[in-house]
Amino acid sequence: MAESSENRETLCRAVYRVTFGGLVINLLLTGLKMAAGIFGGSQAMVADALHSLSDMVTDVAVLLGVPFWSAPPDKQHPYGHWRIETLVTMVIGLLLVAVAVGMAVSSMQDLHVQHSSSPAWYTLWAAIGSLVIKEALYQWTVRTGRRLNSSAVIANAWHHRSDAFSSIPAAAAILIARLKPEWAYVDHIGAVIVSGFVLHAAWGIIRSAAADLLDAGAPDTLCRQIREVCESIEGVSSVHAMRTRKVGPGYHLDLHVLVPAAYSVRQGHDISTRLKHRVLDALPEVRDVVAHIEPDDE
């Protein structure tokens, strides 16, 4: 059963709303942190602003990708275009890796840099404000992504959180530089630690996208639920050879269904139709069902 155009439009609107909102917030935060870093004399804040700039890139990638991956199936792509979302997710994960490695390398190179003056106090408030705003943006985006079951939106949410994490060493560096100028190197050590968290998040995103590209199957819990729904239908003796694969926000299912050998072709077809509708209605994670009817000779 194909997804309706209404469902696709609802998906697009929800993704556009949360991602465009994130783009606007990232634009404002990038300008704020860059100005605070330059005029307030904080290298950590300038680096944090560059990280926010990378968030804008992923926002644009998601916005550009939505109309393509949510497009209905066509002659050349009978299973739809959801792999585009997976590719966008992979790109976001790789961008996170690049950002994390860049942060770590830059921080290690600057360990011995001497600061001639302490940054202004308002740079600390800019870092703290960025942390709070980006964590709120993460919560909004990740909840939307989970509700829509969109891997690209969830990946973008983690990019927001990585930006929030990067504000922690920036804030710590500014505070330490104000209180203990001789300990300013702690900023760079903290940035390396935060880079590890960002890399961990990136690995999870890349692993999930790779699983989708490799047609990973549904979890055991969902497979058991599918079997229970199918075998509860009148006329179904059992099911076997059940296969699932991840496609976009859901799973495609094909399976063999045993029905009494005395049933006519029409009866077998009716059971197949009922089974398909029952599974799709009971399990929203399943987006398509192909059932092969076999006679049960026992």
Tab-separated table of C-alpha atoms in Angstrom:
chain	number	residue	atom	x	y	z
A	1	MET	CA	0.000	0.000	0.000
A	2	ALA	CA	1.586	3.242	-1.119
A	3	GLU	CA	1.723	6.233	1.162
A	4	SER	CA	-0.906	8.874	0.375
A	5	SER	CA	0.028	12.285	-1.022
A	6	GLU	CA	-1.533	13.792	2.107
A	7	ASN	CA	0.896	11.866	4.322
A	8	ARG	CA	3.826	12.993	2.183
A	9	GLU	CA	2.716	16.620	2.370
A	10	THR	CA	2.348	16.363	6.154
A	11	LEU	CA	5.844	14.867	6.395
A	12	CYS	CA	7.332	17.601	4.211
A	13	ARG	CA	5.663	20.389	6.177
A	14	ALA	CA	6.856	19.004	9.513
A	15	VAL	CA	10.433	18.538	8.279
A	16	TYR	CA	10.501	21.980	6.675
A	17	ARG	CA	9.155	23.637	9.812
A	18	VAL	CA	11.682	22.172	12.246
A	19	THR	CA	14.640	22.401	9.857
A	20	PHE	CA	13.943	25.942	8.667
A	21	GLY	CA	13.511	26.974	12.298
A	22	GLY	CA	16.905	25.438	13.039
A	23	LEU	CA	18.457	27.240	10.067
A	24	VAL	CA	17.225	30.637	11.274
A	25	ILE	CA	18.429	29.964	14.831
A	26	ASN	CA	21.832	28.767	13.590
A	27	LEU	CA	22.187	31.862	11.415
A	28	LEU	CA	21.502	34.146	14.381
A	29	LEU	CA	23.766	32.171	16.721
A	30	THR	CA	26.627	32.103	14.223
A	31	GLY	CA	26.510	35.878	13.841
A	32	LEU	CA	26.197	36.417	17.593
A	33	LYS	CA	29.075	34.097	18.523
A	34	MET	CA	31.337	35.346	15.745
A	35	ALA	CA	30.804	38.971	16.784
A	36	ALA	CA	31.277	38.118	20.469
A	37	GLY	CA	34.440	36.165	19.724
A	38	ILE	CA	36.019	38.817	17.515
A	39	PHE	CA	35.138	41.877	19.579
A	40	GLY	CA	35.445	40.068	22.921
A	41	GLY	CA	38.842	38.547	22.170
A	42	SER	CA	37.894	34.849	22.487
A	43	GLN	CA	39.406	32.339	20.056
A	44	ALA	CA	37.268	29.577	21.545
A	45	MET	CA	34.124	31.549	20.758
A	46	VAL	CA	35.223	32.122	17.153
A	47	ALA	CA	35.811	28.362	16.785
A	48	ASP	CA	32.383	27.687	18.286
A	49	ALA	CA	30.856	30.081	15.754
A	50	LEU	CA	32.469	28.115	12.929
A	51	HIS	CA	30.903	24.948	14.356
A	52	SER	CA	27.487	26.635	14.270
A	53	LEU	CA	28.182	27.521	10.651
A	54	SER	CA	28.582	23.803	9.878
A	55	ASP	CA	25.133	23.238	11.406
A	56	MET	CA	23.698	25.597	8.807
A	57	VAL	CA	25.165	23.409	6.067
A	58	THR	CA	23.296	20.340	7.357
A	59	ASP	CA	20.077	22.362	7.693
A	60	VAL	CA	20.353	23.366	4.040
A	61	ALA	CA	21.125	19.753	3.045
A	62	VAL	CA	17.953	18.505	4.744
A	63	LEU	CA	15.798	21.309	3.294
A	64	LEU	CA	17.054	20.587	-0.215
A	65	GLY	CA	16.631	16.831	0.210
A	66	VAL	CA	13.046	16.693	1.538
A	67	PRO	CA	11.206	17.235	-1.785
A	68	PHE	CA	13.313	14.531	-3.417
A	69	TRP	CA	13.178	11.724	-0.848
A	70	SER	CA	9.471	12.269	-0.065
A	71	ALA	CA	8.459	12.213	-3.738
A	72	PRO	CA	6.048	9.399	-4.706
A	73	PRO	CA	7.339	6.324	-6.544
A	74	ASP	CA	7.720	6.634	-10.302
A	75	LYS	CA	8.585	4.389	-13.232
A	76	GLN	CA	12.341	4.669	-12.677
A	77	HIS	CA	12.045	4.398	-8.873
A	78	PRO	CA	9.126	2.048	-8.121
A	79	TYR	CA	10.113	1.736	-4.452
A	80	GLY	CA	10.269	5.492	-3.917
A	81	HIS	CA	13.202	7.818	-3.296
A	82	TRP	CA	13.875	7.216	0.398
A	83	ARG	CA	17.514	6.264	-0.191
A	84	ILE	CA	18.149	9.977	-0.771
A	85	GLU	CA	17.306	10.552	2.894
A	86	THR	CA	19.774	7.840	3.854
A	87	LEU	CA	22.489	9.468	1.752
A	88	VAL	CA	21.784	12.864	3.344
A	89	THR	CA	22.007	11.187	6.754
A	90	MET	CA	25.370	9.690	5.814
A	91	VAL	CA	26.642	13.093	4.648
A	92	ILE	CA	25.581	14.684	7.952
A	93	GLY	CA	27.409	11.959	9.872
A	94	LEU	CA	30.570	12.490	7.821
A	95	LEU	CA	30.320	16.256	8.356
A	96	LEU	CA	30.146	15.613	12.090
A	97	VAL	CA	33.316	13.521	11.846
A	98	ALA	CA	35.066	16.315	9.961
A	99	VAL	CA	33.958	18.911	12.515
A	100	ALA	CA	35.032	16.742	15.466
A	101	VAL	CA	38.438	15.911	13.993
A	102	GLY	CA	38.980	19.544	13.040
A	103	MET	CA	38.106	20.690	16.557
A	104	ALA	CA	40.439	18.133	18.132
A	105	VAL	CA	43.391	18.881	15.835
A	106	SER	CA	42.987	22.641	16.200
A	107	SER	CA	42.739	22.381	19.975
A	108	MET	CA	45.845	20.208	20.260
A	109	GLN	CA	47.799	22.558	18.023
A	110	ASP	CA	46.804	25.534	20.192
A	111	LEU	CA	47.680	23.943	23.534
A	112	HIS	CA	50.757	26.123	23.914
A	113	VAL	CA	49.285	29.343	22.550
A	114	GLN	CA	49.713	32.208	25.002
A	115	HIS	CA	46.783	34.596	25.404
A	116	SER	CA	47.759	38.239	25.750
A	117	SER	CA	44.469	39.282	27.350
A	118	SER	CA	41.371	37.755	28.891
A	119	PRO	CA	38.151	37.653	26.852
A	120	ALA	CA	35.289	39.947	27.736
A	121	TRP	CA	32.643	38.725	30.162
A	122	TYR	CA	29.881	38.970	27.561
A	123	THR	CA	31.549	36.196	25.566
A	124	LEU	CA	30.823	33.861	28.496
A	125	TRP	CA	27.129	34.750	28.428
A	126	ALA	CA	27.104	34.242	24.662
A	127	ALA	CA	28.511	30.725	25.122
A	128	ILE	CA	26.037	29.842	27.881
A	129	GLY	CA	23.121	31.250	25.888
A	130	SER	CA	24.193	29.238	22.845
A	131	LEU	CA	24.372	26.057	24.934
A	132	VAL	CA	20.824	26.505	26.252
A	133	ILE	CA	19.348	27.458	22.869
A	134	LYS	CA	21.035	24.613	20.961
A	135	GLU	CA	19.979	22.017	23.538
A	136	ALA	CA	16.380	23.251	23.211
A	137	LEU	CA	16.717	23.084	19.421
A	138	TYR	CA	18.069	19.523	19.733
A	139	GLN	CA	15.080	18.448	21.836
A	140	TRP	CA	12.600	19.956	19.373
A	141	THR	CA	14.333	18.479	16.324
A	142	VAL	CA	14.946	14.986	17.718
A	143	ARG	CA	11.335	14.661	18.900
A	144	THR	CA	10.110	15.681	15.456
A	145	GLY	CA	12.521	13.239	13.813
A	146	ARG	CA	11.392	10.347	16.018
A	147	ARG	CA	7.728	11.177	15.459
A	148	LEU	CA	8.283	11.173	11.689
A	149	ASN	CA	10.795	8.299	11.886
A	150	SER	CA	13.176	10.408	9.764
A	151	SER	CA	16.844	9.467	10.075
A	152	ALA	CA	17.989	12.689	8.396
A	153	VAL	CA	16.093	14.891	10.858
A	154	ILE	CA	17.394	12.856	13.819
A	155	ALA	CA	20.941	13.137	12.461
A	156	ASN	CA	20.497	16.886	12.107
A	157	ALA	CA	19.289	17.016	15.715
A	158	TRP	CA	22.524	15.387	16.854
A	159	HIS	CA	24.439	18.012	14.919
A	160	HIS	CA	22.591	20.621	17.006
A	161	ARG	CA	23.584	18.811	20.185
A	162	SER	CA	27.214	18.586	19.093
A	163	ASP	CA	27.129	22.358	18.664
A	164	ALA	CA	25.710	22.667	22.177
A	165	PHE	CA	28.534	20.450	23.482
A	166	SER	CA	31.119	22.619	21.746
A	167	SER	CA	29.857	25.629	23.714
A	168	ILE	CA	30.837	23.910	26.990
A	169	PRO	CA	34.632	24.124	26.533
A	170	ALA	CA	34.214	27.591	25.056
A	171	ALA	CA	32.362	28.744	28.172
A	172	ALA	CA	34.843	26.966	30.455
A	173	ALA	CA	37.790	28.503	28.605
A	174	ILE	CA	36.388	31.999	28.887
A	175	LEU	CA	35.631	31.563	32.583
A	176	ILE	CA	39.085	30.137	33.349
A	177	ALA	CA	40.793	32.813	31.259
A	178	ARG	CA	38.971	35.458	33.245
A	179	LEU	CA	39.744	33.912	36.634
A	180	LYS	CA	43.082	32.177	35.984
A	181	PRO	CA	44.758	33.408	32.788
A	182	GLU	CA	47.663	30.967	33.269
A	183	TRP	CA	45.254	27.998	32.982
A	184	ALA	CA	43.826	28.954	29.600
A	185	TYR	CA	45.142	25.694	28.070
A	186	VAL	CA	42.289	23.822	29.824
A	187	ASP	CA	40.035	25.195	27.080
A	188	HIS	CA	41.829	23.124	24.449
A	189	ILE	CA	41.808	19.957	26.552
A	190	GLY	CA	38.056	20.310	27.047
A	191	ALA	CA	37.555	20.809	23.318
A	192	VAL	CA	39.376	17.527	22.596
A	193	ILE	CA	37.129	15.702	25.080
A	194	VAL	CA	33.999	17.196	23.526
A	195	SER	CA	35.277	16.135	20.094
A	196	GLY	CA	35.140	12.561	21.366
A	197	PHE	CA	31.446	12.939	22.210
A	198	VAL	CA	30.783	14.396	18.763
A	199	LEU	CA	32.632	11.501	17.108
A	200	HIS	CA	30.564	9.019	19.109
A	201	ALA	CA	27.338	10.658	17.900
A	202	ALA	CA	28.661	10.701	14.322
A	203	TRP	CA	29.491	6.988	14.493
A	204	GLY	CA	25.925	6.181	15.540
A	205	ILE	CA	24.524	8.224	12.656
A	206	ILE	CA	26.859	6.689	10.065
A	207	ARG	CA	26.227	3.157	11.353
A	208	SER	CA	22.448	3.677	11.115
A	209	ALA	CA	22.691	5.052	7.569
A	210	ALA	CA	24.986	2.209	6.512
A	211	ALA	CA	22.501	-0.326	7.893
A	212	ASP	CA	19.749	1.237	5.776
A	213	LEU	CA	21.914	1.154	2.647
A	214	LEU	CA	22.661	-2.520	3.327
A	215	ASP	CA	18.929	-3.346	3.696
A	216	ALA	CA	19.084	-4.136	7.407
A	217	GLY	CA	16.053	-6.035	8.673
A	218	ALA	CA	13.520	-5.009	11.295
A	219	PRO	CA	14.264	-5.651	14.983
A	220	ASP	CA	13.133	-8.963	16.474
A	221	THR	CA	10.346	-7.272	18.440
A	222	LEU	CA	8.714	-5.929	15.287
A	223	CYS	CA	9.133	-9.276	13.501
A	224	ARG	CA	7.326	-11.038	16.347
A	225	GLN	CA	4.512	-8.494	16.188
A	226	ILE	CA	4.195	-9.015	12.435
A	227	ARG	CA	3.961	-12.775	12.885
A	228	GLU	CA	1.337	-12.430	15.631
A	229	VAL	CA	-0.826	-10.124	13.513
A	230	CYS	CA	-0.592	-12.374	10.455
A	231	GLU	CA	-1.345	-15.619	12.273
A	232	SER	CA	-4.355	-14.061	14.013
A	233	ILE	CA	-6.152	-13.732	10.663
A	234	GLU	CA	-8.803	-16.333	9.916
A	235	GLY	CA	-7.639	-18.747	7.232
A	236	VAL	CA	-3.920	-18.240	7.843
A	237	SER	CA	-2.279	-21.465	9.033
A	238	SER	CA	1.162	-19.938	9.500
A	239	VAL	CA	3.724	-17.647	7.891
A	240	HIS	CA	7.360	-18.267	7.008
A	241	ALA	CA	10.211	-16.940	4.853
A	242	MET	CA	9.512	-13.513	6.325
A	243	ARG	CA	11.918	-10.803	5.182
A	244	THR	CA	12.026	-7.116	6.062
A	245	ARG	CA	14.220	-4.245	4.972
A	246	LYS	CA	14.486	-0.633	6.049
A	247	VAL	CA	13.298	1.873	3.455
A	248	GLY	CA	13.122	5.490	4.594
A	249	PRO	CA	10.956	5.926	7.694
A	250	GLY	CA	9.640	2.355	7.734
A	251	TYR	CA	10.053	-1.252	6.646
A	252	HIS	CA	9.028	-3.201	3.565
A	253	LEU	CA	7.854	-6.744	4.267
A	254	ASP	CA	7.536	-9.835	2.123
A	255	LEU	CA	6.520	-13.242	3.429
A	256	HIS	CA	4.982	-16.588	2.509
A	257	VAL	CA	1.524	-17.325	3.901
A	258	LEU	CA	0.189	-20.872	4.313
A	259	VAL	CA	-3.571	-21.294	3.807
A	260	PRO	CA	-5.687	-24.483	3.619
A	261	ALA	CA	-4.999	-26.347	0.371
A	262	ALA	CA	-8.740	-26.594	-0.359
A	263	TYR	CA	-9.069	-22.800	-0.650
A	264	SER	CA	-9.704	-21.354	-4.085
A	265	VAL	CA	-7.443	-18.779	-5.728
A	266	ARG	CA	-10.050	-16.118	-4.906
A	267	GLN	CA	-10.098	-17.098	-1.230
A	268	GLY	CA	-6.307	-17.041	-1.086
A	269	HIS	CA	-6.249	-13.608	-2.692
A	270	ASP	CA	-8.812	-12.278	-0.221
A	271	ILE	CA	-6.726	-13.546	2.701
A	272	SER	CA	-3.639	-11.889	1.227
A	273	THR	CA	-5.494	-8.570	0.935
A	274	ARG	CA	-6.836	-8.780	4.496
A	275	LEU	CA	-3.394	-9.650	5.816
A	276	LYS	CA	-1.806	-6.695	4.064
A	277	HIS	CA	-4.352	-4.199	5.380
A	278	ARG	CA	-4.279	-5.688	8.882
A	279	VAL	CA	-0.480	-5.418	9.123
A	280	LEU	CA	-0.397	-1.870	7.743
A	281	ASP	CA	-3.141	-0.741	10.120
A	282	ALA	CA	-1.702	-2.445	13.207
A	283	LEU	CA	1.974	-1.637	12.665
A	284	PRO	CA	2.701	1.886	11.354
A	285	GLU	CA	6.397	1.003	11.042
A	286	VAL	CA	5.528	-1.306	8.130
A	287	ARG	CA	5.024	0.668	4.914
A	288	ASP	CA	4.485	-2.092	2.343
A	289	VAL	CA	3.572	-5.798	2.363
A	290	VAL	CA	3.974	-8.445	-0.332
A	291	ALA	CA	2.374	-11.781	0.609
A	292	HIS	CA	2.951	-15.006	-1.336
A	293	ILE	CA	0.157	-17.536	-0.782
A	294	GLU	CA	1.063	-21.229	-0.433
A	295	PRO	CA	-1.176	-24.284	0.152
A	296	ASP	CA	-0.995	-25.953	3.547
A	297	ASP	CA	-1.137	-29.661	2.693
A	298	GLU	CA	-1.005	-30.875	6.286
